[in-house]
Amino acid sequence: MIPKEETIKTDMIYKGKIINLRVDTVKLPDEKSGTREIIEHPGASCIVPITENKKIIMVKQFRKPIEEILIEIPAGKLDEGEDPYDCAIRELKEETGYTAQNVEYLFSFYTSAGFSNEMIYLYVAKDLILGEANPDEGEYIEVEEYSIEELLEMIYNGQIKDSKTIMGILAVKDSLLKK
């Protein structure tokens, strides 16, 4: 059985709009102590929107932490007390303009459990209805459609690097590759 670490003390280093940073002093199984730097994140939802002709709606946007434009599935941070399903629906509409008549939860995952508690909830959307996008202030997005074959090639040649996007595409690929 793997033993747990016991938290002895927590120091909040930074409280921000999106993340908090804390340092926990922990008692290790060998009775020694250590520290853990932990990013607290409220979580997020992402959604794979699939059109009638089996194309996936993707968004392109600049991501400052890596200084690159990424191709991603629509996603966003959970607002305080927000249900992950509602977040996925909201982000789909805000970023792409689409609403969906059929939304299914697939699974959730930690983005990087070694230093963050961020949990992302993954959904798939079908029976899409196009409307008008309404991105958040300061959010500049291009919306594009791709086939599953194009997206898989983009993953394997390094054009798609975002983990939630890779997970979403791989999660729906089998259903889209069926003839």
Short mmCIF file of N, CA and C in Angstrom, two decimals:
data_model
loop_
_atom_site.label_atom_id
_atom_site.label_comp_id
_atom_site.label_asym_id
_atom_site.label_seq_id
_atom_site.Cartn_x
_atom_site.Cartn_y
_atom_site.Cartn_z
N MET A 1 0.84 -1.19 0.00
CA MET A 1 0.00 0.00 0.00
C MET A 1 0.88 1.25 0.00
N ILE A 2 0.57 2.18 -0.86
CA ILE A 2 1.34 3.42 -0.94
C ILE A 2 0.83 4.38 0.14
N PRO A 3 1.71 4.84 1.00
CA PRO A 3 1.28 5.76 2.08
C PRO A 3 1.06 7.17 1.56
N LYS A 4 0.17 7.89 2.22
CA LYS A 4 -0.10 9.29 1.89
C LYS A 4 0.89 10.19 2.61
N GLU A 5 1.02 11.41 2.09
CA GLU A 5 1.79 12.44 2.78
C GLU A 5 0.84 13.24 3.65
N GLU A 6 1.28 13.57 4.84
CA GLU A 6 0.46 14.36 5.76
C GLU A 6 0.88 15.83 5.67
N THR A 7 -0.10 16.71 5.45
CA THR A 7 0.19 18.14 5.39
C THR A 7 0.37 18.68 6.80
N ILE A 8 1.53 19.30 7.03
CA ILE A 8 1.85 19.89 8.33
C ILE A 8 1.49 21.37 8.34
N LYS A 9 1.77 22.04 7.22
CA LYS A 9 1.57 23.48 7.15
C LYS A 9 1.33 23.87 5.69
N THR A 10 0.49 24.88 5.49
CA THR A 10 0.24 25.43 4.16
C THR A 10 0.51 26.92 4.17
N ASP A 11 1.31 27.37 3.22
CA ASP A 11 1.57 28.81 3.04
C ASP A 11 1.02 29.23 1.69
N MET A 12 0.08 30.17 1.69
CA MET A 12 -0.46 30.70 0.43
C MET A 12 0.51 31.76 -0.07
N ILE A 13 1.11 31.53 -1.21
CA ILE A 13 2.11 32.42 -1.77
C ILE A 13 1.47 33.48 -2.66
N TYR A 14 0.46 33.06 -3.44
CA TYR A 14 -0.16 33.97 -4.40
C TYR A 14 -1.61 33.58 -4.61
N LYS A 15 -2.50 34.59 -4.65
CA LYS A 15 -3.91 34.37 -4.98
C LYS A 15 -4.23 35.22 -6.20
N GLY A 16 -4.60 34.56 -7.28
CA GLY A 16 -4.90 35.27 -8.52
C GLY A 16 -6.32 35.07 -8.98
N LYS A 17 -6.64 35.61 -10.17
CA LYS A 17 -7.98 35.48 -10.74
C LYS A 17 -8.22 34.07 -11.27
N ILE A 18 -7.15 33.41 -11.76
CA ILE A 18 -7.30 32.08 -12.35
C ILE A 18 -6.68 31.00 -11.48
N ILE A 19 -5.53 31.28 -10.90
CA ILE A 19 -4.83 30.28 -10.09
C ILE A 19 -4.40 30.86 -8.75
N ASN A 20 -4.15 29.95 -7.83
CA ASN A 20 -3.48 30.26 -6.57
C ASN A 20 -2.24 29.38 -6.49
N LEU A 21 -1.23 29.86 -5.80
CA LEU A 21 -0.02 29.08 -5.57
C LEU A 21 0.17 28.95 -4.07
N ARG A 22 0.30 27.70 -3.63
CA ARG A 22 0.57 27.45 -2.21
C ARG A 22 1.76 26.51 -2.10
N VAL A 23 2.41 26.58 -0.94
CA VAL A 23 3.50 25.65 -0.63
C VAL A 23 3.08 24.89 0.62
N ASP A 24 2.98 23.57 0.48
CA ASP A 24 2.63 22.71 1.61
C ASP A 24 3.90 22.08 2.16
N THR A 25 4.05 22.12 3.46
CA THR A 25 5.09 21.34 4.13
C THR A 25 4.43 20.02 4.51
N VAL A 26 5.05 18.92 4.12
CA VAL A 26 4.44 17.61 4.33
C VAL A 26 5.37 16.69 5.13
N LYS A 27 4.73 15.78 5.86
CA LYS A 27 5.46 14.72 6.54
C LYS A 27 5.45 13.51 5.62
N LEU A 28 6.64 13.05 5.27
CA LEU A 28 6.79 11.93 4.35
C LEU A 28 6.67 10.60 5.09
N PRO A 29 6.43 9.52 4.38
CA PRO A 29 6.28 8.21 5.02
C PRO A 29 7.49 7.79 5.85
N ASP A 30 8.70 8.30 5.50
CA ASP A 30 9.89 7.95 6.28
C ASP A 30 10.12 8.90 7.47
N GLU A 31 9.07 9.69 7.79
CA GLU A 31 9.07 10.63 8.91
C GLU A 31 9.87 11.91 8.64
N LYS A 32 10.51 12.03 7.48
CA LYS A 32 11.17 13.27 7.11
C LYS A 32 10.11 14.24 6.60
N SER A 33 10.51 15.51 6.39
CA SER A 33 9.56 16.47 5.84
C SER A 33 10.03 16.92 4.46
N GLY A 34 9.09 17.44 3.71
CA GLY A 34 9.38 17.96 2.38
C GLY A 34 8.41 19.07 2.07
N THR A 35 8.60 19.71 0.93
CA THR A 35 7.68 20.76 0.50
C THR A 35 7.10 20.41 -0.86
N ARG A 36 5.90 20.88 -1.08
CA ARG A 36 5.20 20.67 -2.34
C ARG A 36 4.65 22.01 -2.81
N GLU A 37 5.06 22.46 -3.99
CA GLU A 37 4.51 23.66 -4.60
C GLU A 37 3.28 23.24 -5.40
N ILE A 38 2.14 23.84 -5.09
CA ILE A 38 0.88 23.39 -5.66
C ILE A 38 0.12 24.56 -6.28
N ILE A 39 -0.26 24.39 -7.53
CA ILE A 39 -1.12 25.34 -8.22
C ILE A 39 -2.56 24.89 -7.99
N GLU A 40 -3.37 25.76 -7.39
CA GLU A 40 -4.80 25.49 -7.24
C GLU A 40 -5.52 26.11 -8.43
N HIS A 41 -6.35 25.32 -9.08
CA HIS A 41 -7.09 25.78 -10.25
C HIS A 41 -8.54 25.31 -10.10
N PRO A 42 -9.52 26.13 -10.47
CA PRO A 42 -10.92 25.75 -10.27
C PRO A 42 -11.42 24.65 -11.20
N GLY A 43 -10.62 24.28 -12.20
CA GLY A 43 -11.04 23.26 -13.15
C GLY A 43 -11.57 23.90 -14.42
N ALA A 44 -11.81 23.07 -15.42
CA ALA A 44 -12.25 23.56 -16.72
C ALA A 44 -13.05 22.48 -17.42
N SER A 45 -13.72 22.89 -18.48
CA SER A 45 -14.43 21.96 -19.35
C SER A 45 -13.96 22.17 -20.77
N CYS A 46 -13.97 21.09 -21.55
CA CYS A 46 -13.66 21.18 -22.97
C CYS A 46 -14.66 20.33 -23.72
N ILE A 47 -14.80 20.63 -25.01
CA ILE A 47 -15.86 19.97 -25.77
C ILE A 47 -15.39 19.75 -27.21
N VAL A 48 -15.69 18.56 -27.73
CA VAL A 48 -15.35 18.21 -29.11
C VAL A 48 -16.63 18.36 -29.93
N PRO A 49 -16.76 19.46 -30.69
CA PRO A 49 -17.97 19.67 -31.49
C PRO A 49 -17.85 19.00 -32.85
N ILE A 50 -18.77 18.10 -33.15
CA ILE A 50 -18.73 17.33 -34.39
C ILE A 50 -19.93 17.72 -35.26
N THR A 51 -19.63 18.12 -36.49
CA THR A 51 -20.68 18.54 -37.42
C THR A 51 -21.37 17.32 -38.04
N GLU A 52 -22.44 17.60 -38.77
CA GLU A 52 -23.19 16.54 -39.46
C GLU A 52 -22.31 15.77 -40.44
N ASN A 53 -21.36 16.48 -41.07
CA ASN A 53 -20.48 15.83 -42.05
C ASN A 53 -19.18 15.33 -41.41
N LYS A 54 -19.24 15.11 -40.10
CA LYS A 54 -18.14 14.50 -39.32
C LYS A 54 -16.86 15.34 -39.29
N LYS A 55 -17.00 16.65 -39.38
CA LYS A 55 -15.86 17.55 -39.19
C LYS A 55 -15.87 17.98 -37.72
N ILE A 56 -14.69 18.32 -37.22
CA ILE A 56 -14.57 18.79 -35.84
C ILE A 56 -14.28 20.28 -35.88
N ILE A 57 -15.04 21.03 -35.10
CA ILE A 57 -14.87 22.47 -35.00
C ILE A 57 -13.72 22.74 -34.03
N MET A 58 -12.73 23.47 -34.50
CA MET A 58 -11.55 23.79 -33.70
C MET A 58 -11.40 25.31 -33.60
N VAL A 59 -10.68 25.74 -32.58
CA VAL A 59 -10.37 27.16 -32.43
C VAL A 59 -8.86 27.35 -32.44
N LYS A 60 -8.45 28.47 -33.02
CA LYS A 60 -7.04 28.84 -33.02
C LYS A 60 -6.92 30.10 -32.18
N GLN A 61 -5.93 30.10 -31.27
CA GLN A 61 -5.70 31.31 -30.49
C GLN A 61 -4.26 31.34 -29.98
N PHE A 62 -3.79 32.55 -29.74
CA PHE A 62 -2.45 32.76 -29.21
C PHE A 62 -2.44 32.43 -27.72
N ARG A 63 -1.44 31.67 -27.29
CA ARG A 63 -1.29 31.31 -25.88
C ARG A 63 0.02 31.90 -25.36
N LYS A 64 -0.09 32.90 -24.54
CA LYS A 64 1.06 33.65 -24.04
C LYS A 64 2.08 32.78 -23.30
N PRO A 65 1.68 31.84 -22.44
CA PRO A 65 2.70 31.07 -21.70
C PRO A 65 3.70 30.34 -22.59
N ILE A 66 3.27 29.96 -23.80
CA ILE A 66 4.18 29.25 -24.69
C ILE A 66 4.54 30.06 -25.94
N GLU A 67 3.99 31.28 -26.03
CA GLU A 67 4.28 32.19 -27.15
C GLU A 67 3.99 31.55 -28.51
N GLU A 68 2.85 30.85 -28.60
CA GLU A 68 2.47 30.19 -29.84
C GLU A 68 0.97 30.30 -30.08
N ILE A 69 0.59 30.18 -31.34
CA ILE A 69 -0.81 30.03 -31.69
C ILE A 69 -1.11 28.53 -31.68
N LEU A 70 -2.12 28.14 -30.93
CA LEU A 70 -2.48 26.73 -30.82
C LEU A 70 -3.82 26.46 -31.50
N ILE A 71 -3.96 25.24 -31.98
CA ILE A 71 -5.23 24.73 -32.50
C ILE A 71 -5.79 23.86 -31.39
N GLU A 72 -7.00 24.20 -30.93
CA GLU A 72 -7.57 23.53 -29.76
C GLU A 72 -9.06 23.24 -29.96
N ILE A 73 -9.57 22.35 -29.13
CA ILE A 73 -11.02 22.22 -29.01
C ILE A 73 -11.49 23.34 -28.08
N PRO A 74 -12.74 23.78 -28.21
CA PRO A 74 -13.24 24.84 -27.32
C PRO A 74 -13.17 24.40 -25.86
N ALA A 75 -12.77 25.34 -25.01
CA ALA A 75 -12.61 25.02 -23.59
C ALA A 75 -12.57 26.29 -22.77
N GLY A 76 -12.78 26.14 -21.48
CA GLY A 76 -12.66 27.28 -20.60
C GLY A 76 -12.75 26.90 -19.14
N LYS A 77 -12.34 27.84 -18.32
CA LYS A 77 -12.30 27.68 -16.87
C LYS A 77 -13.72 27.68 -16.29
N LEU A 78 -13.90 26.83 -15.29
CA LEU A 78 -15.17 26.82 -14.56
C LEU A 78 -15.29 28.10 -13.74
N ASP A 79 -16.45 28.74 -13.83
CA ASP A 79 -16.73 29.85 -12.93
C ASP A 79 -17.07 29.26 -11.56
N GLU A 80 -16.98 30.07 -10.52
CA GLU A 80 -17.23 29.58 -9.16
C GLU A 80 -18.63 28.97 -9.07
N GLY A 81 -18.70 27.71 -8.64
CA GLY A 81 -19.96 27.00 -8.47
C GLY A 81 -20.59 26.50 -9.76
N GLU A 82 -19.93 26.71 -10.89
CA GLU A 82 -20.49 26.32 -12.18
C GLU A 82 -20.38 24.81 -12.41
N ASP A 83 -21.42 24.24 -12.96
CA ASP A 83 -21.42 22.83 -13.33
C ASP A 83 -20.55 22.65 -14.58
N PRO A 84 -19.70 21.62 -14.63
CA PRO A 84 -18.84 21.41 -15.79
C PRO A 84 -19.61 21.29 -17.11
N TYR A 85 -20.77 20.66 -17.10
CA TYR A 85 -21.61 20.55 -18.30
C TYR A 85 -22.00 21.94 -18.81
N ASP A 86 -22.47 22.78 -17.90
CA ASP A 86 -22.87 24.14 -18.26
C ASP A 86 -21.69 24.94 -18.80
N CYS A 87 -20.52 24.72 -18.23
CA CYS A 87 -19.31 25.40 -18.69
C CYS A 87 -18.98 24.98 -20.13
N ALA A 88 -19.08 23.69 -20.42
CA ALA A 88 -18.78 23.20 -21.77
C ALA A 88 -19.73 23.82 -22.79
N ILE A 89 -21.02 23.88 -22.47
CA ILE A 89 -22.03 24.46 -23.35
C ILE A 89 -21.74 25.95 -23.56
N ARG A 90 -21.41 26.65 -22.47
CA ARG A 90 -21.11 28.08 -22.53
C ARG A 90 -19.89 28.35 -23.41
N GLU A 91 -18.83 27.58 -23.21
CA GLU A 91 -17.61 27.79 -23.98
C GLU A 91 -17.81 27.47 -25.45
N LEU A 92 -18.58 26.44 -25.77
CA LEU A 92 -18.88 26.12 -27.16
C LEU A 92 -19.53 27.32 -27.84
N LYS A 93 -20.52 27.88 -27.20
CA LYS A 93 -21.26 29.02 -27.76
C LYS A 93 -20.37 30.26 -27.85
N GLU A 94 -19.67 30.59 -26.76
CA GLU A 94 -18.83 31.79 -26.74
C GLU A 94 -17.75 31.74 -27.81
N GLU A 95 -17.06 30.62 -27.91
CA GLU A 95 -15.89 30.54 -28.77
C GLU A 95 -16.21 30.25 -30.23
N THR A 96 -17.28 29.50 -30.50
CA THR A 96 -17.56 29.08 -31.88
C THR A 96 -18.89 29.60 -32.43
N GLY A 97 -19.80 29.98 -31.55
CA GLY A 97 -21.13 30.37 -31.97
C GLY A 97 -22.11 29.21 -32.02
N TYR A 98 -21.60 27.99 -31.93
CA TYR A 98 -22.46 26.81 -32.03
C TYR A 98 -23.15 26.50 -30.71
N THR A 99 -24.37 25.97 -30.84
CA THR A 99 -25.05 25.30 -29.73
C THR A 99 -25.25 23.85 -30.18
N ALA A 100 -25.47 22.98 -29.23
CA ALA A 100 -25.60 21.56 -29.56
C ALA A 100 -26.89 21.00 -28.97
N GLN A 101 -27.55 20.17 -29.74
CA GLN A 101 -28.76 19.50 -29.26
C GLN A 101 -28.42 18.19 -28.56
N ASN A 102 -27.18 17.73 -28.72
CA ASN A 102 -26.78 16.46 -28.13
C ASN A 102 -25.37 16.63 -27.54
N VAL A 103 -25.26 16.62 -26.23
CA VAL A 103 -23.97 16.76 -25.56
C VAL A 103 -23.80 15.58 -24.61
N GLU A 104 -22.65 14.92 -24.73
CA GLU A 104 -22.38 13.73 -23.92
C GLU A 104 -21.06 13.90 -23.16
N TYR A 105 -21.10 13.58 -21.88
CA TYR A 105 -19.89 13.58 -21.05
C TYR A 105 -19.07 12.35 -21.40
N LEU A 106 -17.75 12.53 -21.60
CA LEU A 106 -16.88 11.39 -21.90
C LEU A 106 -16.10 10.96 -20.66
N PHE A 107 -15.25 11.86 -20.14
CA PHE A 107 -14.48 11.56 -18.93
C PHE A 107 -13.80 12.83 -18.44
N SER A 108 -13.19 12.75 -17.28
CA SER A 108 -12.44 13.89 -16.75
C SER A 108 -11.02 13.43 -16.43
N PHE A 109 -10.10 14.40 -16.35
CA PHE A 109 -8.70 14.07 -16.14
C PHE A 109 -7.97 15.24 -15.49
N TYR A 110 -6.91 14.90 -14.74
CA TYR A 110 -6.02 15.92 -14.19
C TYR A 110 -5.03 16.33 -15.27
N THR A 111 -4.76 17.62 -15.38
CA THR A 111 -3.86 18.08 -16.43
C THR A 111 -2.40 17.83 -16.09
N SER A 112 -2.03 17.98 -14.84
CA SER A 112 -0.64 17.77 -14.43
C SER A 112 -0.59 17.59 -12.92
N ALA A 113 -0.91 16.39 -12.47
CA ALA A 113 -1.11 16.11 -11.05
C ALA A 113 0.15 16.25 -10.20
N GLY A 114 1.30 16.40 -10.82
CA GLY A 114 2.53 16.59 -10.07
C GLY A 114 2.63 17.94 -9.39
N PHE A 115 1.88 18.94 -9.91
CA PHE A 115 1.96 20.27 -9.29
C PHE A 115 0.65 21.04 -9.31
N SER A 116 -0.42 20.47 -9.89
CA SER A 116 -1.68 21.21 -9.98
C SER A 116 -2.86 20.28 -9.69
N ASN A 117 -3.92 20.87 -9.14
CA ASN A 117 -5.14 20.11 -8.90
C ASN A 117 -6.19 20.33 -10.01
N GLU A 118 -5.78 20.94 -11.13
CA GLU A 118 -6.73 21.23 -12.20
C GLU A 118 -7.32 19.94 -12.78
N MET A 119 -8.65 19.91 -12.81
CA MET A 119 -9.40 18.81 -13.40
C MET A 119 -10.13 19.35 -14.62
N ILE A 120 -10.03 18.65 -15.76
CA ILE A 120 -10.75 19.05 -16.96
C ILE A 120 -11.80 17.99 -17.27
N TYR A 121 -13.00 18.46 -17.61
CA TYR A 121 -14.13 17.61 -17.94
C TYR A 121 -14.31 17.65 -19.46
N LEU A 122 -14.33 16.48 -20.09
CA LEU A 122 -14.38 16.38 -21.55
C LEU A 122 -15.77 15.94 -22.01
N TYR A 123 -16.29 16.67 -23.00
CA TYR A 123 -17.61 16.39 -23.57
C TYR A 123 -17.49 16.29 -25.08
N VAL A 124 -18.49 15.67 -25.71
CA VAL A 124 -18.61 15.67 -27.16
C VAL A 124 -19.98 16.28 -27.49
N ALA A 125 -20.01 17.11 -28.54
CA ALA A 125 -21.25 17.80 -28.95
C ALA A 125 -21.60 17.41 -30.38
N LYS A 126 -22.87 17.07 -30.58
CA LYS A 126 -23.37 16.72 -31.91
C LYS A 126 -24.68 17.45 -32.16
N ASP A 127 -25.18 17.33 -33.38
CA ASP A 127 -26.41 18.04 -33.77
C ASP A 127 -26.25 19.53 -33.49
N LEU A 128 -25.25 20.10 -34.15
CA LEU A 128 -24.87 21.50 -33.92
C LEU A 128 -25.75 22.47 -34.70
N ILE A 129 -25.97 23.62 -34.08
CA ILE A 129 -26.71 24.71 -34.71
C ILE A 129 -25.81 25.95 -34.65
N LEU A 130 -25.53 26.52 -35.82
CA LEU A 130 -24.64 27.67 -35.88
C LEU A 130 -25.36 28.94 -35.46
N GLY A 131 -24.68 29.69 -34.61
CA GLY A 131 -25.16 30.98 -34.18
C GLY A 131 -24.00 31.95 -34.24
N GLU A 132 -24.03 32.95 -33.38
CA GLU A 132 -22.98 33.95 -33.37
C GLU A 132 -22.06 33.75 -32.17
N ALA A 133 -20.76 33.72 -32.43
CA ALA A 133 -19.77 33.58 -31.35
C ALA A 133 -19.73 34.87 -30.53
N ASN A 134 -19.35 34.73 -29.28
CA ASN A 134 -19.25 35.88 -28.38
C ASN A 134 -18.07 35.66 -27.43
N PRO A 135 -16.83 35.71 -27.96
CA PRO A 135 -15.66 35.45 -27.12
C PRO A 135 -15.54 36.43 -25.96
N ASP A 136 -14.86 35.99 -24.91
CA ASP A 136 -14.58 36.86 -23.78
C ASP A 136 -13.77 38.07 -24.25
N GLU A 137 -13.87 39.15 -23.50
CA GLU A 137 -13.07 40.34 -23.81
C GLU A 137 -11.59 39.97 -23.78
N GLY A 138 -10.86 40.40 -24.81
CA GLY A 138 -9.44 40.09 -24.88
C GLY A 138 -9.13 38.72 -25.46
N GLU A 139 -10.16 38.00 -25.89
CA GLU A 139 -9.97 36.66 -26.46
C GLU A 139 -10.14 36.77 -27.97
N TYR A 140 -9.10 36.44 -28.71
CA TYR A 140 -9.11 36.55 -30.17
C TYR A 140 -8.98 35.15 -30.75
N ILE A 141 -10.04 34.70 -31.42
CA ILE A 141 -10.16 33.31 -31.82
C ILE A 141 -10.54 33.22 -33.29
N GLU A 142 -9.97 32.24 -33.99
CA GLU A 142 -10.42 31.85 -35.32
C GLU A 142 -11.03 30.47 -35.21
N VAL A 143 -12.14 30.25 -35.89
CA VAL A 143 -12.85 28.97 -35.87
C VAL A 143 -12.63 28.27 -37.20
N GLU A 144 -12.26 27.00 -37.15
CA GLU A 144 -12.01 26.21 -38.35
C GLU A 144 -12.56 24.81 -38.19
N GLU A 145 -12.83 24.14 -39.31
CA GLU A 145 -13.30 22.76 -39.32
C GLU A 145 -12.22 21.85 -39.90
N TYR A 146 -12.08 20.67 -39.32
CA TYR A 146 -11.10 19.69 -39.80
C TYR A 146 -11.72 18.31 -39.78
N SER A 147 -11.25 17.44 -40.67
CA SER A 147 -11.64 16.03 -40.61
C SER A 147 -10.82 15.35 -39.52
N ILE A 148 -11.28 14.22 -39.06
CA ILE A 148 -10.53 13.47 -38.05
C ILE A 148 -9.18 13.03 -38.60
N GLU A 149 -9.12 12.69 -39.87
CA GLU A 149 -7.85 12.30 -40.47
C GLU A 149 -6.84 13.46 -40.44
N GLU A 150 -7.32 14.66 -40.77
CA GLU A 150 -6.43 15.83 -40.73
C GLU A 150 -5.93 16.08 -39.32
N LEU A 151 -6.82 15.97 -38.35
CA LEU A 151 -6.44 16.25 -36.95
C LEU A 151 -5.46 15.21 -36.43
N LEU A 152 -5.68 13.95 -36.76
CA LEU A 152 -4.73 12.91 -36.32
C LEU A 152 -3.35 13.16 -36.92
N GLU A 153 -3.30 13.52 -38.19
CA GLU A 153 -2.01 13.84 -38.81
C GLU A 153 -1.36 15.04 -38.12
N MET A 154 -2.17 16.03 -37.76
CA MET A 154 -1.64 17.23 -37.09
C MET A 154 -1.10 16.90 -35.70
N ILE A 155 -1.71 15.94 -35.02
CA ILE A 155 -1.18 15.51 -33.72
C ILE A 155 0.18 14.86 -33.92
N TYR A 156 0.24 13.93 -34.84
CA TYR A 156 1.47 13.14 -35.01
C TYR A 156 2.60 13.91 -35.67
N ASN A 157 2.31 15.01 -36.37
CA ASN A 157 3.40 15.81 -36.93
C ASN A 157 3.72 17.04 -36.08
N GLY A 158 3.10 17.14 -34.90
CA GLY A 158 3.45 18.20 -33.95
C GLY A 158 2.73 19.52 -34.14
N GLN A 159 1.73 19.59 -35.02
CA GLN A 159 0.98 20.83 -35.19
C GLN A 159 -0.03 21.05 -34.06
N ILE A 160 -0.53 19.97 -33.49
CA ILE A 160 -1.43 20.06 -32.33
C ILE A 160 -0.65 19.55 -31.13
N LYS A 161 -0.49 20.44 -30.13
CA LYS A 161 0.34 20.13 -28.97
C LYS A 161 -0.42 20.20 -27.66
N ASP A 162 -1.64 20.69 -27.70
CA ASP A 162 -2.44 20.90 -26.50
C ASP A 162 -3.00 19.58 -25.99
N SER A 163 -2.74 19.27 -24.72
CA SER A 163 -3.10 17.95 -24.20
C SER A 163 -4.60 17.68 -24.18
N LYS A 164 -5.41 18.65 -23.79
CA LYS A 164 -6.86 18.41 -23.76
C LYS A 164 -7.40 18.16 -25.15
N THR A 165 -6.82 18.85 -26.13
CA THR A 165 -7.23 18.68 -27.52
C THR A 165 -6.84 17.30 -28.04
N ILE A 166 -5.64 16.90 -27.74
CA ILE A 166 -5.18 15.56 -28.15
C ILE A 166 -6.08 14.49 -27.53
N MET A 167 -6.37 14.64 -26.24
CA MET A 167 -7.23 13.65 -25.58
C MET A 167 -8.63 13.63 -26.19
N GLY A 168 -9.17 14.81 -26.47
CA GLY A 168 -10.51 14.88 -27.07
C GLY A 168 -10.58 14.24 -28.43
N ILE A 169 -9.58 14.54 -29.27
CA ILE A 169 -9.55 13.98 -30.62
C ILE A 169 -9.40 12.46 -30.57
N LEU A 170 -8.48 11.98 -29.74
CA LEU A 170 -8.28 10.54 -29.64
C LEU A 170 -9.51 9.84 -29.05
N ALA A 171 -10.24 10.53 -28.19
CA ALA A 171 -11.43 9.93 -27.58
C ALA A 171 -12.57 9.73 -28.58
N VAL A 172 -12.63 10.55 -29.63
CA VAL A 172 -13.74 10.43 -30.59
C VAL A 172 -13.33 9.80 -31.92
N LYS A 173 -12.05 9.54 -32.10
CA LYS A 173 -11.55 9.10 -33.42
C LYS A 173 -12.22 7.82 -33.90
N ASP A 174 -12.37 6.83 -33.04
CA ASP A 174 -12.93 5.55 -33.49
C ASP A 174 -14.34 5.72 -34.05
N SER A 175 -15.16 6.53 -33.39
CA SER A 175 -16.54 6.72 -33.86
C SER A 175 -16.55 7.49 -35.20
N LEU A 176 -15.58 8.33 -35.44
CA LEU A 176 -15.55 9.11 -36.68
C LEU A 176 -14.89 8.36 -37.83
N LEU A 177 -14.06 7.39 -37.52
CA LEU A 177 -13.37 6.64 -38.57
C LEU A 177 -14.21 5.48 -39.10
N LYS A 178 -15.31 5.17 -38.41
CA LYS A 178 -16.21 4.12 -38.89
C LYS A 178 -16.88 4.58 -40.17
N LYS A 179 -16.96 3.73 -41.12
CA LYS A 179 -17.57 4.09 -42.41
C LYS A 179 -19.04 3.80 -42.41
#
